[in-house]
mmCIF file of C-alpha atoms in Angstrom:
data_model
loop_
_atom_site.group_PDB
_atom_site.id
_atom_site.type_symbol
_atom_site.label_atom_id
_atom_site.label_comp_id
_atom_site.label_asym_id
_atom_site.label_seq_id
_atom_site.Cartn_x
_atom_site.Cartn_y
_atom_site.Cartn_z
ATOM 1 C CA UNK A 1 0.000 0.000 0.000
ATOM 2 C CA UNK A 2 2.866 2.310 0.860
ATOM 3 C CA UNK A 3 4.448 1.746 -2.553
ATOM 4 C CA UNK A 4 1.161 2.583 -4.252
ATOM 5 C CA UNK A 5 0.816 5.824 -2.278
ATOM 6 C CA UNK A 6 4.415 6.776 -3.047
ATOM 7 C CA UNK A 7 3.785 6.112 -6.747
ATOM 8 C CA UNK A 8 0.658 8.274 -6.746
ATOM 9 C CA UNK A 9 2.534 11.038 -4.956
ATOM 10 C CA UNK A 10 5.337 10.933 -7.530
ATOM 11 C CA UNK A 11 2.799 11.025 -10.354
ATOM 12 C CA UNK A 12 1.134 14.020 -8.730
ATOM 13 C CA UNK A 13 4.437 15.880 -8.522
ATOM 14 C CA UNK A 14 5.153 15.187 -12.190
ATOM 15 C CA UNK A 15 1.707 16.402 -13.201
ATOM 16 C CA UNK A 16 2.032 19.504 -11.036
ATOM 17 C CA UNK A 17 5.384 20.285 -12.633
ATOM 18 C CA UNK A 18 3.955 19.798 -16.121
ATOM 19 C CA UNK A 19 0.970 22.080 -15.539
ATOM 20 C CA UNK A 20 3.159 24.563 -13.662
ATOM 21 C CA UNK A 21 5.554 24.815 -16.597
ATOM 22 C CA UNK A 22 2.656 25.236 -18.997
ATOM 23 C CA UNK A 23 1.176 27.970 -16.832
ATOM 24 C CA UNK A 24 4.498 29.768 -16.563
ATOM 25 C CA UNK A 25 4.934 29.633 -20.311
ATOM 26 C CA UNK A 26 1.442 31.015 -20.799
ATOM 27 C CA UNK A 27 2.087 33.850 -18.350
ATOM 28 C CA UNK A 28 5.274 34.733 -20.229
ATOM 29 C CA UNK A 29 3.386 34.829 -23.501
ATOM 30 C CA UNK A 30 2.962 38.226 -25.075
ATOM 31 C CA UNK A 31 0.467 38.661 -27.910
ATOM 32 C CA UNK A 32 2.795 41.040 -29.737
ATOM 33 C CA UNK A 33 5.879 38.875 -29.163
ATOM 34 C CA UNK A 34 4.728 35.251 -28.886
ATOM 35 C CA UNK A 35 7.049 32.791 -27.162
ATOM 36 C CA UNK A 36 5.808 29.674 -28.929
ATOM 37 C CA UNK A 37 4.792 28.715 -32.436
ATOM 38 C CA UNK A 38 2.440 28.197 -34.043
ATOM 39 C CA UNK A 39 0.592 31.028 -32.353
ATOM 40 C CA UNK A 40 -2.682 29.208 -32.994
ATOM 41 C CA UNK A 41 -2.741 25.411 -33.097
ATOM 42 C CA UNK A 42 -4.444 23.812 -36.127
ATOM 43 C CA UNK A 43 -7.910 22.366 -35.618
ATOM 44 C CA UNK A 44 -8.266 18.621 -36.064
ATOM 45 C CA UNK A 45 -10.144 18.231 -39.341
ATOM 46 C CA UNK A 46 -12.139 15.276 -40.632
ATOM 47 C CA UNK A 47 -10.350 13.238 -43.293
ATOM 48 C CA UNK A 48 -11.504 10.125 -45.120
ATOM 49 C CA UNK A 49 -8.089 8.534 -44.527
ATOM 50 C CA UNK A 50 -8.191 9.018 -40.751
ATOM 51 C CA UNK A 51 -8.472 6.141 -38.312
ATOM 52 C CA UNK A 52 -7.610 2.442 -38.633
ATOM 53 C CA UNK A 53 -10.079 1.909 -41.505
ATOM 54 C CA UNK A 54 -9.501 5.191 -43.368
ATOM 55 C CA UNK A 55 -9.216 5.299 -47.163
ATOM 56 C CA UNK A 56 -8.356 7.978 -49.681
ATOM 57 C CA UNK A 57 -11.086 9.784 -51.598
ATOM 58 C CA UNK A 58 -9.900 9.458 -55.214
ATOM 59 C CA UNK A 59 -11.983 12.399 -56.412
ATOM 60 C CA UNK A 60 -10.426 14.583 -53.723
ATOM 61 C CA UNK A 61 -6.933 13.401 -54.638
ATOM 62 C CA UNK A 62 -7.533 14.292 -58.279
ATOM 63 C CA UNK A 63 -8.690 17.770 -57.289
ATOM 64 C CA UNK A 64 -5.638 18.115 -55.033
ATOM 65 C CA UNK A 65 -3.357 17.181 -57.923
ATOM 66 C CA UNK A 66 -5.028 19.887 -60.013
ATOM 67 C CA UNK A 67 -4.395 22.466 -57.262
ATOM 68 C CA UNK A 68 -0.771 21.382 -56.952
ATOM 69 C CA UNK A 69 -0.217 21.538 -60.717
ATOM 70 C CA UNK A 70 -1.880 24.927 -61.262
ATOM 71 C CA UNK A 71 -0.720 26.682 -58.072
ATOM 72 C CA UNK A 72 1.879 24.942 -55.916
ATOM 73 C CA UNK A 73 4.160 23.571 -58.648
ATOM 74 C CA UNK A 74 5.188 27.100 -59.629
ATOM 75 C CA UNK A 75 7.407 27.195 -56.528
ATOM 76 C CA UNK A 76 7.399 23.777 -54.864
ATOM 77 C CA UNK A 77 9.039 20.653 -56.216
ATOM 78 C CA UNK A 78 7.867 17.082 -55.677
ATOM 79 C CA UNK A 79 11.060 15.259 -56.566
ATOM 80 C CA UNK A 80 10.210 11.898 -54.995
ATOM 81 C CA UNK A 81 6.886 11.347 -56.778
ATOM 82 C CA UNK A 82 6.912 9.535 -60.141
ATOM 83 C CA UNK A 83 4.202 10.176 -62.705
ATOM 84 C CA UNK A 84 3.397 6.450 -62.929
ATOM 85 C CA UNK A 85 2.108 6.459 -59.338
ATOM 86 C CA UNK A 86 -0.763 8.729 -60.420
ATOM 87 C CA UNK A 87 -2.585 5.594 -61.545
ATOM 88 C CA UNK A 88 -3.336 5.113 -57.817
ATOM 89 C CA UNK A 89 -5.518 8.238 -58.079
ATOM 90 C CA UNK A 90 -7.817 6.520 -60.560
ATOM 91 C CA UNK A 91 -6.183 7.585 -63.819
ATOM 92 C CA UNK A 92 -5.617 5.149 -66.664
ATOM 93 C CA UNK A 93 -2.173 4.391 -68.086
ATOM 94 C CA UNK A 94 -2.961 6.503 -71.161
ATOM 95 C CA UNK A 95 -4.076 9.449 -69.020
ATOM 96 C CA UNK A 96 -0.893 9.268 -66.951
ATOM 97 C CA UNK A 97 1.216 9.149 -70.099
ATOM 98 C CA UNK A 98 -0.567 12.221 -71.484
ATOM 99 C CA UNK A 99 -0.213 14.045 -68.149
ATOM 100 C CA UNK A 100 3.521 13.336 -67.980
ATOM 101 C CA UNK A 101 3.996 14.550 -71.553
ATOM 102 C CA UNK A 102 2.872 18.031 -70.452
ATOM 103 C CA UNK A 103 6.203 18.380 -68.618
ATOM 104 C CA UNK A 104 9.759 18.539 -69.885
ATOM 105 C CA UNK A 105 12.692 16.943 -68.070
ATOM 106 C CA UNK A 106 16.424 17.108 -68.560
ATOM 107 C CA UNK A 107 18.162 14.012 -69.893
ATOM 108 C CA UNK A 108 21.500 13.011 -71.273
ATOM 109 C CA UNK A 109 24.246 13.242 -72.040
ATOM 110 C CA UNK A 110 23.637 12.441 -75.702
ATOM 111 C CA UNK A 111 26.172 11.105 -78.201
ATOM 112 C CA UNK A 112 27.856 14.521 -78.283
ATOM 113 C CA UNK A 113 28.111 14.603 -74.497
ATOM 114 C CA UNK A 114 25.496 17.320 -74.088
ATOM 115 C CA UNK A 115 22.431 17.402 -71.857
ATOM 116 C CA UNK A 116 19.057 17.882 -73.522
ATOM 117 C CA UNK A 117 15.406 18.220 -72.636
ATOM 118 C CA UNK A 118 12.590 15.893 -73.643
ATOM 119 C CA UNK A 119 8.948 15.260 -72.804
ATOM 120 C CA UNK A 120 8.493 13.387 -69.544
ATOM 121 C CA UNK A 121 7.329 9.774 -69.452
ATOM 122 C CA UNK A 122 5.452 7.952 -66.660
ATOM 123 C CA UNK A 123 8.767 6.706 -65.243
ATOM 124 C CA UNK A 124 10.016 10.258 -64.674
ATOM 125 C CA UNK A 125 9.477 12.254 -61.487
ATOM 126 C CA UNK A 126 7.804 15.650 -61.218
ATOM 127 C CA UNK A 127 10.425 18.176 -62.387
ATOM 128 C CA UNK A 128 11.510 20.957 -60.033
ATOM 129 C CA UNK A 129 10.442 24.508 -60.939
ATOM 130 C CA UNK A 130 13.961 25.881 -60.351
ATOM 131 C CA UNK A 131 17.360 24.695 -61.518
ATOM 132 C CA UNK A 132 18.823 24.740 -57.996
ATOM 133 C CA UNK A 133 18.252 26.035 -54.456
ATOM 134 C CA UNK A 134 20.066 29.304 -55.161
ATOM 135 C CA UNK A 135 17.692 30.089 -58.016
ATOM 136 C CA UNK A 136 14.714 29.102 -55.860
ATOM 137 C CA UNK A 137 15.835 31.382 -53.024
ATOM 138 C CA UNK A 138 16.481 34.284 -55.392
ATOM 139 C CA UNK A 139 12.918 34.050 -56.692
ATOM 140 C CA UNK A 140 11.293 33.724 -53.242
ATOM 141 C CA UNK A 141 12.658 36.488 -50.991
ATOM 142 C CA UNK A 142 15.664 34.412 -49.981
ATOM 143 C CA UNK A 143 13.656 31.400 -48.798
ATOM 144 C CA UNK A 144 13.832 28.046 -50.586
ATOM 145 C CA UNK A 145 10.313 26.583 -50.964
ATOM 146 C CA UNK A 146 10.325 23.097 -49.404
ATOM 147 C CA UNK A 147 9.894 20.007 -51.519
ATOM 148 C CA UNK A 148 6.343 18.705 -51.132
ATOM 149 C CA UNK A 149 7.006 14.986 -51.572
ATOM 150 C CA UNK A 150 6.989 14.279 -47.820
ATOM 151 C CA UNK A 151 5.628 17.582 -46.554
ATOM 152 C CA UNK A 152 2.444 16.089 -45.075
ATOM 153 C CA UNK A 153 4.543 13.800 -42.865
ATOM 154 C CA UNK A 154 7.360 16.236 -42.113
ATOM 155 C CA UNK A 155 5.212 19.212 -41.060
ATOM 156 C CA UNK A 156 3.180 18.531 -37.942
ATOM 157 C CA UNK A 157 2.464 20.362 -34.693
ATOM 158 C CA UNK A 158 3.095 18.676 -31.345
ATOM 159 C CA UNK A 159 -0.256 18.263 -29.626
ATOM 160 C CA UNK A 160 1.099 18.016 -26.076
ATOM 161 C CA UNK A 161 -0.286 16.361 -22.978
ATOM 162 C CA UNK A 162 -2.798 14.756 -22.617
ATOM 163 C CA UNK A 163 -3.856 14.818 -26.295
ATOM 164 C CA UNK A 164 -0.936 12.722 -27.498
ATOM 165 C CA UNK A 165 -2.033 9.915 -25.181
ATOM 166 C CA UNK A 166 -5.447 9.746 -26.817
ATOM 167 C CA UNK A 167 -3.729 9.860 -30.219
ATOM 168 C CA UNK A 168 -2.177 6.465 -29.469
ATOM 169 C CA UNK A 169 -5.613 4.880 -29.307
ATOM 170 C CA UNK A 170 -7.253 6.884 -32.108
ATOM 171 C CA UNK A 171 -4.151 6.399 -34.315
ATOM 172 C CA UNK A 172 -4.102 10.096 -35.144
ATOM 173 C CA UNK A 173 -1.606 10.670 -37.957
ATOM 174 C CA UNK A 174 -3.188 13.598 -39.774
ATOM 175 C CA UNK A 175 -1.150 16.370 -38.148
ATOM 176 C CA UNK A 176 0.472 17.271 -41.471
ATOM 177 C CA UNK A 177 -2.772 17.728 -43.445
ATOM 178 C CA UNK A 178 -4.324 19.596 -40.507
ATOM 179 C CA UNK A 179 -1.328 21.950 -40.454
ATOM 180 C CA UNK A 180 -1.241 22.531 -44.223
ATOM 181 C CA UNK A 181 -4.993 23.203 -44.302
ATOM 182 C CA UNK A 182 -4.763 25.653 -41.397
ATOM 183 C CA UNK A 183 -1.742 27.455 -42.867
ATOM 184 C CA UNK A 184 -3.406 28.018 -46.251
ATOM 185 C CA UNK A 185 -6.484 29.435 -44.515
ATOM 186 C CA UNK A 186 -4.555 31.625 -42.069
ATOM 187 C CA UNK A 187 -3.384 34.416 -44.362
ATOM 188 C CA UNK A 188 -6.414 36.654 -43.955
ATOM 189 C CA UNK A 189 -5.954 37.080 -40.201
ATOM 190 C CA UNK A 190 -4.501 40.340 -38.920
ATOM 191 C CA UNK A 191 -1.541 40.444 -36.509
ATOM 192 C CA UNK A 192 -2.154 41.666 -32.934
ATOM 193 C CA UNK A 193 -1.539 45.325 -32.134
ATOM 194 C CA UNK A 194 2.129 46.052 -31.628
ATOM 195 C CA UNK A 195 3.427 43.002 -33.453
ATOM 196 C CA UNK A 196 6.205 43.792 -35.901
ATOM 197 C CA UNK A 197 6.232 41.795 -39.130
ATOM 198 C CA UNK A 198 9.514 41.642 -41.043
ATOM 199 C CA UNK A 199 9.467 43.317 -44.431
ATOM 200 C CA UNK A 200 8.824 40.900 -47.258
ATOM 201 C CA UNK A 201 7.094 38.362 -45.015
ATOM 202 C CA UNK A 202 3.424 37.640 -44.342
ATOM 203 C CA UNK A 203 1.706 37.122 -41.001
ATOM 204 C CA UNK A 204 0.191 33.701 -40.432
ATOM 205 C CA UNK A 205 -0.622 32.513 -36.883
ATOM 206 C CA UNK A 206 -0.471 28.867 -37.965
ATOM 207 C CA UNK A 207 3.128 28.989 -39.242
ATOM 208 C CA UNK A 208 5.191 26.496 -37.294
ATOM 209 C CA UNK A 209 8.519 28.369 -37.382
ATOM 210 C CA UNK A 210 7.584 31.970 -36.612
ATOM 211 C CA UNK A 211 4.945 34.668 -36.759
ATOM 212 C CA UNK A 212 5.354 35.267 -40.492
ATOM 213 C CA UNK A 213 6.731 33.529 -43.557
ATOM 214 C CA UNK A 214 8.121 34.526 -46.934
ATOM 215 C CA UNK A 215 5.360 32.813 -48.920
ATOM 216 C CA UNK A 216 2.515 35.153 -49.757
ATOM 217 C CA UNK A 217 -1.072 33.925 -49.834
ATOM 218 C CA UNK A 218 -0.834 31.356 -52.633
ATOM 219 C CA UNK A 219 -4.456 30.832 -53.592
ATOM 220 C CA UNK A 220 -7.792 32.629 -53.664
ATOM 221 C CA UNK A 221 -11.423 31.684 -54.196
ATOM 222 C CA UNK A 222 -12.185 30.752 -57.803
ATOM 223 C CA UNK A 223 -8.545 30.439 -58.816
ATOM 224 C CA UNK A 224 -8.760 26.741 -59.757
ATOM 225 C CA UNK A 225 -11.682 25.420 -61.798
ATOM 226 C CA UNK A 226 -13.179 22.108 -60.684
ATOM 227 C CA UNK A 227 -15.075 19.924 -63.136
ATOM 228 C CA UNK A 228 -16.963 17.848 -60.558
ATOM 229 C CA UNK A 229 -18.986 20.632 -58.953
ATOM 230 C CA UNK A 230 -16.914 20.858 -55.748
ATOM 231 C CA UNK A 231 -16.780 24.312 -54.106
ATOM 232 C CA UNK A 232 -14.085 26.523 -55.591
ATOM 233 C CA UNK A 233 -13.028 28.103 -52.308
ATOM 234 C CA UNK A 234 -9.755 28.418 -50.422
ATOM 235 C CA UNK A 235 -11.083 26.058 -47.766
ATOM 236 C CA UNK A 236 -11.873 23.365 -50.350
ATOM 237 C CA UNK A 237 -8.641 23.924 -52.275
ATOM 238 C CA UNK A 238 -6.606 23.562 -49.077
ATOM 239 C CA UNK A 239 -8.464 20.390 -48.064
ATOM 240 C CA UNK A 240 -7.929 18.806 -51.446
ATOM 241 C CA UNK A 241 -4.242 19.654 -51.788
ATOM 242 C CA UNK A 242 -3.619 18.579 -48.171
ATOM 243 C CA UNK A 243 -5.178 15.183 -48.900
ATOM 244 C CA UNK A 244 -3.135 14.901 -52.106
ATOM 245 C CA UNK A 245 0.083 15.699 -50.246
ATOM 246 C CA UNK A 246 -0.790 13.079 -47.628
ATOM 247 C CA UNK A 247 -1.127 10.549 -50.433
ATOM 248 C CA UNK A 248 2.197 11.696 -51.934
ATOM 249 C CA UNK A 249 3.908 11.204 -48.568
ATOM 250 C CA UNK A 250 2.203 7.892 -47.791
ATOM 251 C CA UNK A 251 0.812 6.290 -50.966
ATOM 252 C CA UNK A 252 0.569 2.844 -49.345
ATOM 253 C CA UNK A 253 -1.493 4.013 -46.373
ATOM 254 C CA UNK A 254 -4.538 1.910 -47.285
ATOM 255 C CA UNK A 255 -2.483 -1.256 -47.774
ATOM 256 C CA UNK A 256 -0.682 -0.642 -44.480
ATOM 257 C CA UNK A 257 -3.953 -0.303 -42.597
ATOM 258 C CA UNK A 258 -5.473 -3.366 -44.257
ATOM 259 C CA UNK A 259 -2.377 -5.397 -43.446
ATOM 260 C CA UNK A 260 -2.414 -4.195 -39.854
ATOM 261 C CA UNK A 261 -6.055 -5.185 -39.448
ATOM 262 C CA UNK A 262 -5.397 -8.665 -40.843
ATOM 263 C CA UNK A 263 -2.423 -9.100 -38.523
ATOM 264 C CA UNK A 264 -4.540 -8.124 -35.506
ATOM 265 C CA UNK A 265 -7.253 -10.617 -36.507
ATOM 266 C CA UNK A 266 -4.609 -13.314 -36.979
ATOM 267 C CA UNK A 267 -3.061 -12.576 -33.581
ATOM 268 C CA UNK A 268 -6.447 -12.835 -31.858
ATOM 269 C CA UNK A 269 -7.226 -16.143 -33.565
ATOM 270 C CA UNK A 270 -3.737 -17.437 -32.836
ATOM 271 C CA UNK A 271 -4.032 -16.466 -29.157
ATOM 272 C CA UNK A 272 -7.356 -18.270 -28.966
ATOM 273 C CA UNK A 273 -5.865 -21.356 -30.595
ATOM 274 C CA UNK A 274 -2.946 -21.359 -28.178
ATOM 275 C CA UNK A 275 -5.319 -21.079 -25.215
ATOM 276 C CA UNK A 276 -7.496 -23.977 -26.430
ATOM 277 C CA UNK A 277 -4.396 -26.106 -27.096
ATOM 278 C CA UNK A 278 -3.051 -25.378 -23.627
ATOM 279 C CA UNK A 279 -6.342 -26.386 -22.032
ATOM 280 C CA UNK A 280 -6.376 -29.600 -24.078
ATOM 281 C CA UNK A 281 -2.766 -30.561 -23.300
ATOM 282 C CA UNK A 282 -3.013 -29.884 -19.564
ATOM 283 C CA UNK A 283 -6.594 -31.040 -19.060
ATOM 284 C CA UNK A 284 -5.667 -34.389 -17.460
ATOM 285 C CA UNK A 285 -2.544 -33.219 -15.658
ATOM 286 C CA UNK A 286 -2.863 -32.719 -11.907
ATOM 287 C CA UNK A 287 -1.728 -29.285 -10.793
#
């Protein structure tokens, strides 16, 4: 009993220290000069691929690809994604081939030892919009736009205690899409009085690395035309491109979840079989 009480006391001290540190940090927070980022945490959105049985919405992924192609690809590369994988979005082989042919990639050297450009094929990857990082920085106020291949897995906001404990059971893994969606919708907010925003940057309370970023608001209502009747709003654009980037970062998500479910079913059946076997083997043994 004494050990239990000592354990509870130690747990209480840890919890008190945790909440005390959080309170101290909050007291030291100044609206004009925030001490932590993002200033506003992203809201947990509803995604079709969330949870242990989640799946991708192919129509949404196709819209997200359209947003990436017409808006994001002007600055952001997607070097790790091959055109052939777009068949997972519901496109036929011929459609993927035609889509790839809209891009040009560098190849070579040829017989004369020179590099040349040609139309892309399904085996090629999305070409980068800039020749190198120096050119990308020069065109974007000194900041190199990040590659979007793994962005939905690389950009996520720590949810803290006790939320991360619940995330273990809900299998929450949508922090990246939640963050991207929030960031794209956060440009219209005004900074608090007294906050100084560096010249050439743009205030966004959802930015994970500061109070402002070099990227200006990238998209507006009506900028991308949808053919399926989906709303042509910033909120819808950001949802669709966030889902597409999640697919780009984890294209085998559905297979992984299906495999995990089958393994869990197998383990339960196997445990039951072991228990029945044990009862059978030891049934007539005195113990």
